XYZ file of C-alpha atoms in Angstrom:
484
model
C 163.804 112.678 83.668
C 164.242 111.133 80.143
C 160.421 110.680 79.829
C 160.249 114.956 79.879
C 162.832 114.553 76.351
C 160.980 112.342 74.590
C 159.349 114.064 71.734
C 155.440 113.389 71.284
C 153.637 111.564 68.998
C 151.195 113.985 67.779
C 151.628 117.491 67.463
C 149.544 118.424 70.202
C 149.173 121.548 72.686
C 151.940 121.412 74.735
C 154.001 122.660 71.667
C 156.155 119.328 71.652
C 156.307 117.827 68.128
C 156.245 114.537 66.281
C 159.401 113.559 66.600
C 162.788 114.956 66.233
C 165.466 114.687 63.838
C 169.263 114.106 63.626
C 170.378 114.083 59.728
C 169.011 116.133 57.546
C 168.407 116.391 53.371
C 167.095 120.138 51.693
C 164.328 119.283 49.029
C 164.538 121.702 47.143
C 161.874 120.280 44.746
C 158.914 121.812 47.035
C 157.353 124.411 45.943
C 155.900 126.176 48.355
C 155.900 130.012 49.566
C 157.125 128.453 53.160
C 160.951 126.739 52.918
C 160.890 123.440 53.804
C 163.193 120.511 55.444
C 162.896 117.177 55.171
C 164.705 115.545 57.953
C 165.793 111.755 58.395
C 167.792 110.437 61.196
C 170.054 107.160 61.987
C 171.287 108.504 65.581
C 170.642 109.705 68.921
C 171.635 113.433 69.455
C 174.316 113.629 72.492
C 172.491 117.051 73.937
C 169.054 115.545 74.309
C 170.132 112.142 74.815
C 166.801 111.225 72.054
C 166.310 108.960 69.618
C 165.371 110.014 66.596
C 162.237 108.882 63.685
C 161.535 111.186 61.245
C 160.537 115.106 61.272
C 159.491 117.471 58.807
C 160.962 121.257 59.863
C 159.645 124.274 58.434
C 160.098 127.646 58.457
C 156.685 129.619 58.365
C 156.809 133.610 57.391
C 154.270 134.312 59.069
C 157.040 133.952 62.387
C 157.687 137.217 61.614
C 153.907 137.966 62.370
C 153.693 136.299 65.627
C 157.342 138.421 66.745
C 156.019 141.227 65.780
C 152.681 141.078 67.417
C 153.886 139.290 71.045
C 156.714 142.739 70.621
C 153.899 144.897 70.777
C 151.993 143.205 73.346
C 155.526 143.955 75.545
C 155.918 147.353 74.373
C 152.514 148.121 75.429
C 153.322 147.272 78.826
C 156.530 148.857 79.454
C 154.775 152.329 77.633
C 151.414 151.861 80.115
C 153.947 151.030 83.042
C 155.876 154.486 82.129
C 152.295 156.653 81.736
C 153.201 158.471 85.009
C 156.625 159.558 84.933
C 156.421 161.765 81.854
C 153.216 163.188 82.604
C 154.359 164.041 86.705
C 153.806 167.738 86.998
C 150.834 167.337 85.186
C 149.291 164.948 87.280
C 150.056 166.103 90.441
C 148.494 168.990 89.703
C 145.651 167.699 88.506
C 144.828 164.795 91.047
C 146.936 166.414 94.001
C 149.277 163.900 93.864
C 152.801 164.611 95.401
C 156.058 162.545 94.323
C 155.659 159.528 96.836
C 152.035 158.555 94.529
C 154.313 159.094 91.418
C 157.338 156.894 92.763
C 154.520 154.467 93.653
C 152.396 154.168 90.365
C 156.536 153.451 88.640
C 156.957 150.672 91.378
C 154.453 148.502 90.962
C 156.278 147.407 87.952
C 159.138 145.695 90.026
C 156.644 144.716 93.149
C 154.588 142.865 90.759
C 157.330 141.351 88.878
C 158.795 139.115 91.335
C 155.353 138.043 92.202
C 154.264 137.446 88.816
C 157.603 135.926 87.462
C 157.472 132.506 88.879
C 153.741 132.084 88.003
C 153.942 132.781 83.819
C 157.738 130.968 84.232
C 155.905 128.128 84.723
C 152.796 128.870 82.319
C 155.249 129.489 79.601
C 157.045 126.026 79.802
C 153.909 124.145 80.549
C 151.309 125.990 78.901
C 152.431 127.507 75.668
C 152.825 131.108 74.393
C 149.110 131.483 73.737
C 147.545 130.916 76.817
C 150.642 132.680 78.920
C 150.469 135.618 76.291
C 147.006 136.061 75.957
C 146.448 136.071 79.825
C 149.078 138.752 79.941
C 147.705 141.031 77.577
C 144.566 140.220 79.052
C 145.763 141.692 82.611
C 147.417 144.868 80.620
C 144.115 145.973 78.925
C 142.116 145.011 82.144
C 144.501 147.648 84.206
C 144.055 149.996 81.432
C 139.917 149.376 81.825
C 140.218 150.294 85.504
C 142.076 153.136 84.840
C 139.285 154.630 82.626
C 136.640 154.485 85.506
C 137.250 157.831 87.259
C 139.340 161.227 87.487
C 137.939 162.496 90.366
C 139.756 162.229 93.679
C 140.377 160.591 96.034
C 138.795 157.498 93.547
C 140.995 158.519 90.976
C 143.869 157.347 93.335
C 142.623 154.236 93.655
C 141.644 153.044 90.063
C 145.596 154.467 88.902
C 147.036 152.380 91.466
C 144.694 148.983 90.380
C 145.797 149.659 87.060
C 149.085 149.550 87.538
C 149.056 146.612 89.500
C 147.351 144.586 86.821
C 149.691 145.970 84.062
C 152.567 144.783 86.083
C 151.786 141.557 86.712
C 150.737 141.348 82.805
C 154.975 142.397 82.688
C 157.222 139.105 83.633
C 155.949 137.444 79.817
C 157.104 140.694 77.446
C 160.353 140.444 79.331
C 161.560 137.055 79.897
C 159.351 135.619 76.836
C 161.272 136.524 74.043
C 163.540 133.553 74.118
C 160.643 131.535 74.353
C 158.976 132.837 71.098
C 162.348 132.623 68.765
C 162.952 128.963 69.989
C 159.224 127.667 68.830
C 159.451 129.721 65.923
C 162.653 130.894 64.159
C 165.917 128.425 63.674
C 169.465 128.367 65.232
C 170.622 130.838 62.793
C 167.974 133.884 63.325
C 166.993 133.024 67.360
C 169.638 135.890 68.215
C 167.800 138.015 65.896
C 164.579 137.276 66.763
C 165.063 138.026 70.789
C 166.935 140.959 69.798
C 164.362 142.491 67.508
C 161.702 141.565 69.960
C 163.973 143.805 72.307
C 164.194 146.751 69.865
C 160.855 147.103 68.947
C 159.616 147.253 72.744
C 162.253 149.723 73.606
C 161.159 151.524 70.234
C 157.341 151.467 71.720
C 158.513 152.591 75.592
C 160.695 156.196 73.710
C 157.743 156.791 71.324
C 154.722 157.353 73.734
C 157.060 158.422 76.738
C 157.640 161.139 73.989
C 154.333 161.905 73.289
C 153.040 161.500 76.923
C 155.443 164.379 77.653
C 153.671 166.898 75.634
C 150.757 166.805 78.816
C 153.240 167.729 81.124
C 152.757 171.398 81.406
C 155.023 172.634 84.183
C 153.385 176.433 84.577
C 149.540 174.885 85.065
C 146.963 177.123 86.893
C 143.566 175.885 88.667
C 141.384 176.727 86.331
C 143.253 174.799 83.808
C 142.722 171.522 86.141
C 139.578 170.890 84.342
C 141.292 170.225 81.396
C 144.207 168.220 82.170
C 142.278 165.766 84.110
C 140.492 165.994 80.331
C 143.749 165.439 78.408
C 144.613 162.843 80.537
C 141.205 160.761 80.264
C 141.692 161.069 76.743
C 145.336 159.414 77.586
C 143.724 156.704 79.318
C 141.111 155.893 76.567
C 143.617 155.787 73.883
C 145.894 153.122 76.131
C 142.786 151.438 76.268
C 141.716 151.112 73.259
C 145.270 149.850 71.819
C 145.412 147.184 74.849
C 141.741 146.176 74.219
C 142.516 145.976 70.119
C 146.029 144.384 70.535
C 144.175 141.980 73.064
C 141.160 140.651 70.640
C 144.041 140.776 67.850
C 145.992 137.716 69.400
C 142.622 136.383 70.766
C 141.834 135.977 67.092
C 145.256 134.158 66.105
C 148.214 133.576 68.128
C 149.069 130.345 68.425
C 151.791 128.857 70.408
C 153.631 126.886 68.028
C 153.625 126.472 63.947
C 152.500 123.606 62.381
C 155.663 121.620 62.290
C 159.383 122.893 64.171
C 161.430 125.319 62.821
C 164.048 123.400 64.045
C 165.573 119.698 65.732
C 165.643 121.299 69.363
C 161.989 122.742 69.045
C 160.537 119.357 68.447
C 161.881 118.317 72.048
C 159.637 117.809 75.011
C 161.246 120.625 77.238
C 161.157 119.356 81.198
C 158.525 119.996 83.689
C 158.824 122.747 85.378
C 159.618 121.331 88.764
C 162.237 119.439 87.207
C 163.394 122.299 85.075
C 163.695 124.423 88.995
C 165.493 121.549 90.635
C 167.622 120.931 87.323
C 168.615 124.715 87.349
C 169.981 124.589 90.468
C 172.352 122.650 89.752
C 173.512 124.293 86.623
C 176.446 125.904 87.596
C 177.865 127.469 84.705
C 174.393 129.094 84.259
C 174.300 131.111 87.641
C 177.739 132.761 86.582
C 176.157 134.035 83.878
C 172.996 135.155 85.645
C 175.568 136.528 87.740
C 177.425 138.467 85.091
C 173.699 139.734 84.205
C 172.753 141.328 87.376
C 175.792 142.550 88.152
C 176.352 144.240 84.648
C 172.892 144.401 83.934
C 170.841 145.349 86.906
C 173.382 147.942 87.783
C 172.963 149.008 84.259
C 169.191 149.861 84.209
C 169.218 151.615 87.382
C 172.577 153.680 86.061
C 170.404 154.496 83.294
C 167.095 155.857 85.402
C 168.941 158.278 87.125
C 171.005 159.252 84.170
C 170.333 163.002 84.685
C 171.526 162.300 88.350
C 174.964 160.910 87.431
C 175.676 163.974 84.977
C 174.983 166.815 87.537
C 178.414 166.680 88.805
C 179.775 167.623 84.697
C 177.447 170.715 84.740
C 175.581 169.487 81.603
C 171.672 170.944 81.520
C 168.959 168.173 82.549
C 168.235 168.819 78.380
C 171.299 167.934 77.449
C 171.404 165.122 79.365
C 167.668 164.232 77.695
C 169.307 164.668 74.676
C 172.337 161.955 75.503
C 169.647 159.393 76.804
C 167.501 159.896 73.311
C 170.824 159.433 71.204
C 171.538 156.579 73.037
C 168.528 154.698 73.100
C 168.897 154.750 69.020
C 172.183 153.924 68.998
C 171.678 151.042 70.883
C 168.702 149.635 69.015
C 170.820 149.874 65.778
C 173.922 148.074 67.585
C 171.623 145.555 69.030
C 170.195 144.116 66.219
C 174.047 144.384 64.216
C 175.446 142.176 67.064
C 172.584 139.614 67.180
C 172.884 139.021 63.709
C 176.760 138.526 63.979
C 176.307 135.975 67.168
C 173.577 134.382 65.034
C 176.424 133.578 62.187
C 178.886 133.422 64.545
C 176.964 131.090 67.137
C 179.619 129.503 69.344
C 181.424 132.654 70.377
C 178.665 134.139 72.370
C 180.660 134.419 75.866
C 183.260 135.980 73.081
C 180.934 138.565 72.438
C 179.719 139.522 75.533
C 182.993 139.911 76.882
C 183.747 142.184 74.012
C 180.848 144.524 74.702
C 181.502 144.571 78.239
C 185.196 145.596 77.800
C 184.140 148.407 75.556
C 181.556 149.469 78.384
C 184.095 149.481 80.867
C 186.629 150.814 79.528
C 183.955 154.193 78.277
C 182.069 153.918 81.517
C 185.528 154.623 83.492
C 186.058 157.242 81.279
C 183.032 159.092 82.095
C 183.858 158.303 86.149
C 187.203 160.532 85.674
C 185.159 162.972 83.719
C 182.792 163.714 86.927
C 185.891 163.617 89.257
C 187.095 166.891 87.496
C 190.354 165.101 86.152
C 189.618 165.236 82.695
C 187.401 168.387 81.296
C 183.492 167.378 81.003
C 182.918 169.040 77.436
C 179.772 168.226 75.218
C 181.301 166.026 72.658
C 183.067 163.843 74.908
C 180.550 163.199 77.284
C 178.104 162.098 74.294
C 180.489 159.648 73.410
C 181.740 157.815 76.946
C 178.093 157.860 77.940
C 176.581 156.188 74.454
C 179.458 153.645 73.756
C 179.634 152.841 77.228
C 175.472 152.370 77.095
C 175.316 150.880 74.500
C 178.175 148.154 74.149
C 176.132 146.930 77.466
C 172.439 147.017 75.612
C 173.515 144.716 73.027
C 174.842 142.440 75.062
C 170.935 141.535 76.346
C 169.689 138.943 73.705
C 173.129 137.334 73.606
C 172.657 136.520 77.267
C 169.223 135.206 77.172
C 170.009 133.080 74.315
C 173.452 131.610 75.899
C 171.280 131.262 78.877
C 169.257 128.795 76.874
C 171.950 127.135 75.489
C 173.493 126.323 78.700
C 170.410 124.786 80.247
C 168.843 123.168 77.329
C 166.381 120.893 77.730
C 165.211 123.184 80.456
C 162.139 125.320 79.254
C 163.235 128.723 77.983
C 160.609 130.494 80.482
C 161.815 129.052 83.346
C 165.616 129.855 82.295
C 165.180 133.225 81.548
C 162.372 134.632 84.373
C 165.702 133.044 86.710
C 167.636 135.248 84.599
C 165.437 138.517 84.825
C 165.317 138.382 88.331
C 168.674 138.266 88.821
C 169.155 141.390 86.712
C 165.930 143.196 88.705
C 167.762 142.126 92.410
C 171.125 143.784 90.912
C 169.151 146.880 89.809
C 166.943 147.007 93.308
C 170.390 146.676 94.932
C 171.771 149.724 93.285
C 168.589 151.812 93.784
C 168.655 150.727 97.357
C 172.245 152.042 98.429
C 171.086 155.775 96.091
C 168.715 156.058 99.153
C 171.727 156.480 101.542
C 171.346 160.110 102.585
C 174.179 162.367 101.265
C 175.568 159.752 99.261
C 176.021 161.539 96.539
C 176.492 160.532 93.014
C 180.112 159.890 92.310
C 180.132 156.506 93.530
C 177.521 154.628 91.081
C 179.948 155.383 88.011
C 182.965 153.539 89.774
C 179.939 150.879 91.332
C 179.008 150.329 87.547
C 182.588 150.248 86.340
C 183.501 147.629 89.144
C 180.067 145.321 88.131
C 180.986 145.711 84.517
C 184.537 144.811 85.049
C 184.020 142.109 87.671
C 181.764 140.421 84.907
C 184.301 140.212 82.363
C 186.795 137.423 84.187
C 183.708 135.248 85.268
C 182.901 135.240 81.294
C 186.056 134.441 80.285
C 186.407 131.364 82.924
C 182.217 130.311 81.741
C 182.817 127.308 79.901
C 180.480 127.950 77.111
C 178.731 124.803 75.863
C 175.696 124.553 73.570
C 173.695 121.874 74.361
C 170.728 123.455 71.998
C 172.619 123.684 69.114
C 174.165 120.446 69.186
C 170.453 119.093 68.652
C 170.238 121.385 65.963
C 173.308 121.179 64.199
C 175.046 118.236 65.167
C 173.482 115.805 61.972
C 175.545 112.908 61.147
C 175.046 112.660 57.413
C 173.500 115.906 57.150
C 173.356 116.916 53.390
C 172.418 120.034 51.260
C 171.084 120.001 47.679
C-alpha cells in the first residue's frame, strides 16, 4: 500500500501532484495576484509515511469559483429533488395524482442514493471532481429534459418518475463531495469553511425555490383551471431545465479537478485506491464511532426535521406557525454553521470538542421541547421558537465538522470514499426513524425522546473517540518550517 502514497511525478489527471513537502519558507518577494509557498523538505512526514523533494503550494482565488459553482450544481439537485412536495395539491389535481405518486416522486432521492453512492465514491477518488461532477450534473439536467416531454396523463406519470430517478442518482456527489472539493482546493485553515459554505449555499438554494414552488400550490383549484396549472407547471419544468442545462455547459466549459499546483502538503498525496481505501476503512475503528455518532444524531435529525409539523401537533401550534419555526431555523442555522466552521478551522484539533459541544446544547433544548409536548411545562410561542431552533441548529453545524474529522481520521483514504461511508450511515439512521413513524397509532411523542436518546447517546462515544489528525500532520507538521 505505500506505492498508493507516493506522490507523482507530473502533475497529471488523477489530481496527485509533483511531489510533496515537509518544511516550508513564505516568499514573500512574489508578486503575484495568487499567494504563493515555496516549500523545501529534509524529512519524511509521520502521517503519510512519504518522503519528501520539493513542492510549490498555491492558493488560487479562483477556489472560491469552483466552491461556488460545484454548490450550485448540489443545490440544484436537492431544489429539483423537492419540485413535488411544495407544489402537492397542485399537482394532484392537475395530473390526478393521489399522495402515494407524491411520496414516490420524494423517494427516489434515498432509493437512488444508496445505489448511486458507491459508484461516484469510487469516481471521486479515482477519477477526479470533473469527470464525477460533470457526469452528475449531467444526470440532473438529463432528468430535468425528461421531465419537459409531456403533461398529459397517464405519460406525464411516467416522464416525472424518470426524472426523478436520474436527478437522484446525479445526488450522492453534491452531498458527500464537499470534502472532496475543499481538500484539492482550499488549505488546512479554510477546509472547515469551505465544506461548510458548500453546505449553506445548497441549503440556501433547497428554501429559495421550495419557496417559490409554493406559490403553484393553489389548494381551492377547480377543473377548468386544470388547463392552466398543468401550464404553470410546464413553465416550472422549463425553467429547472434551463438552469440544469446552463449550470451543466457552465462546468463543461471549466471545472477542473485540481489547480495547477496543491493548496496544501496533504493534497499533493496520492490518496489510495479505492479497493484499498474500502478494505482500509474497515478497519478504521475510531472512524465508524463517528459515523456512528452521525447516523444516530444525524439521520434521526433529518427525519425529526421532515415531519417537523408532525412533532408540534401535540403543543397546539398552527401548521403556519410551525412553517414559520422551520424558516427561522433554517437561517439560523446557516449563520451558526459557517461561525463554527470558521472557529474549528482556527481551532483545528478540538473538532470532537466541538461536536460534543453542539450536541450537548441540542440535547439539552431538544429534551426541553419533549417535556413541552408531554404537557409538563406550558407550550407558549416564544419558548417553543427557541427549544426547537437551538436544539436544530446546535445539531446543523455540527455537519462539516464531521465530514472533515472524518477525513482526518482516515487520511490517506480518498475523501469520497470516507464520506459516501459517512452519508450512508446518516441516510440508514434517518430510514430507521421514518420506518418505526409507519407503526400504526404510534403517535408522535416518542421521536422527541428517540432524538434526545440518539443525541445524547452520541455525546459519550465522542468524548471516548480518540481524535487524531493524520491530514494535518502532513500539513502542519514541518520541521524547520519558517515564515518571512
Amino acid at each position: 500500500m505505500d506505492d498508493t502514497k507516493t506522490p507523482l511525478l507530473a502533475d497529471q489527471e488523477d489530481h496527485s501532484y509533483s511531489s510533496i513537502g515537509g518544511s516550508a519558507t513564505i516568499n514573500p518577494d512574489r508578486k503575484s495576484s495568487e499567494s504563493s509557498i515555496d516549500i523545501h523538505t529534509s524529512a519524511s512526514q509521520e502521517a503519510g509515511n512519504v518522503t519528501q523533494d520539493d513542492v510549490n503550494v498555491k492558493l488560487y482565488k479562483r477556489r472560491w469559483y469552483m466552491l461556488v459553482v460545484f454548490s450550485l450544481m448540489s443545490g440544484t439537485q436537492s431544489f429539483v429533488w423537492n419540485t413535488w412536495s411544495p407544489i402537492s395539491t397542485s399537482s394532484e389535481v392537475a395530473f390526478g395524482w393521489n399522495d402515494g405518486v407524491i411520496s414516490l416522486m420524494a423517494n427516489w432521492g434515498p432509493i437512488t442514493y444508496f445505489i448511486g453512492m458507491p459508484i461516484f465514491a469510487w469516481m471521486l477518488d479515482m477519477k477526479g471532481l470533473r469527470v464525477s461532477s460533470l457526469l452528475s450534473m449531467f444526470l440532473i439536467a438529463a432528468g430535468c429534459g425528461i421531465r419537459c416531454i409531456t403533461t398529459t396523463p397517464p405519460w406525464v406519470t411516467w416522464t416525472m418518475h424518470i426524472g426523478q430517478f436520474l436527478n437522484g442518482l446525479g445526488g450522492p456527489v453534491g452531498t458527500g463531495g464537499p470534502p472532496s472539493m475543499s481538500a484539492a482546493w482550499f488549505p488546512p485553515n479554510e477546509r472547515t469553511t469551505a465544506t461548510a459554505l458548500a453546505t449553506v449555499i445548497k441549503f440556501l438554494m433547497f428554501e429559495e425555490f421550495q419557496l417559490g414552488n409554493g406559490c403553484i400550490n393553489d389548494t381551492n383549484v377547480t377543473v377548468p383551471s386544470v388547463a392552466k396549472l398543468r401550464e404553470d407547471i410546464m413553465f416550472l419544468m422549463y425553467i429547472e431545465c434551463a438552469w440544469s442545462v446552463g449550470l451543466f455547459l457552465l462546468m463543461l466549459l471549466y471545472f477542473p479537478n485540481k489547480p495547477p499546483n496543491p493548496p496544501c502538503v496533504s493534497a499533493s498525496v496520492k490518496r489510495e485506491s479505492f479497493k484499498e481505501g474500502l478494505k482500509d476503512l474497515l478497519r478504521r475503528y475510531q472512524f465508524w464511532v463517528l459515523a456512528l455518532v452521525f447516523g444516530l444524531a444525524g439521520g434521526g435529525s433529518t427525519a425529526w426535521t421532515g415531519v417537523l409539523k408532525v412533532n408540534m401537533k401535540p403543543t397546539g401550534i398552527s401548521q403556519d406557525q410551525a412553517g414559520w419555526i422551520g424558516f427561522y431555523t433554517f437561517f439560523a442555522s446557516c449563520a451558526a454553521m459557517m461561525i463554527v466552521a470558521r472557529l474549528v478551522d482556527v481551532f483545528s484539533r478540538y473538532m470532537k470538542w466541538f461536536i460534543s459541544a453542539v450536541y450537548f446544547i441540542a440535547a439539552s433544548f431538544f429534551a426541553w421541547f419533549a417535556v413541552i409536548c408531554t404537557g409538563l411545562l406550558p407550550a407558549t410561542l416564544p419558548v417553543l421558537y427557541v427549544s426547537v431552533i437551538t436544539g436544530q441548529t446546535a445539531l446543523t453545524t455540527a455537519i462539516p465538522i464531521i465530514f472533515e474529522m472524518g477525513c482526518e481520521l482516515t487520511y490517506p483514504i480518498g475523501e469520497g470514499t470516507t464520506n459516501g461511508a459517512m452519508t450512508l450511515m446518516n441516510s440508514a439512521g434517518a430510514l430507521v426513524f421514518l420506518l418505526v413513524l409507519m407503526i400504526p397509532n404510534i403517535g408522535t411523542v416518542w421521536m422527541n425522546w428517540t432524538l434526545v436518546g440518539a443525541v445524547s447517546l452520541s455525546i459519550p462515544l465522542l468524548l471516548m473517540l480518540r481524535e487524531k489528525h493524520h491530514r494535518l500532520d502532513v500539513d502542519e507538521t514541518r520541521p524547520g518550517l519558517t515564515t518571512n
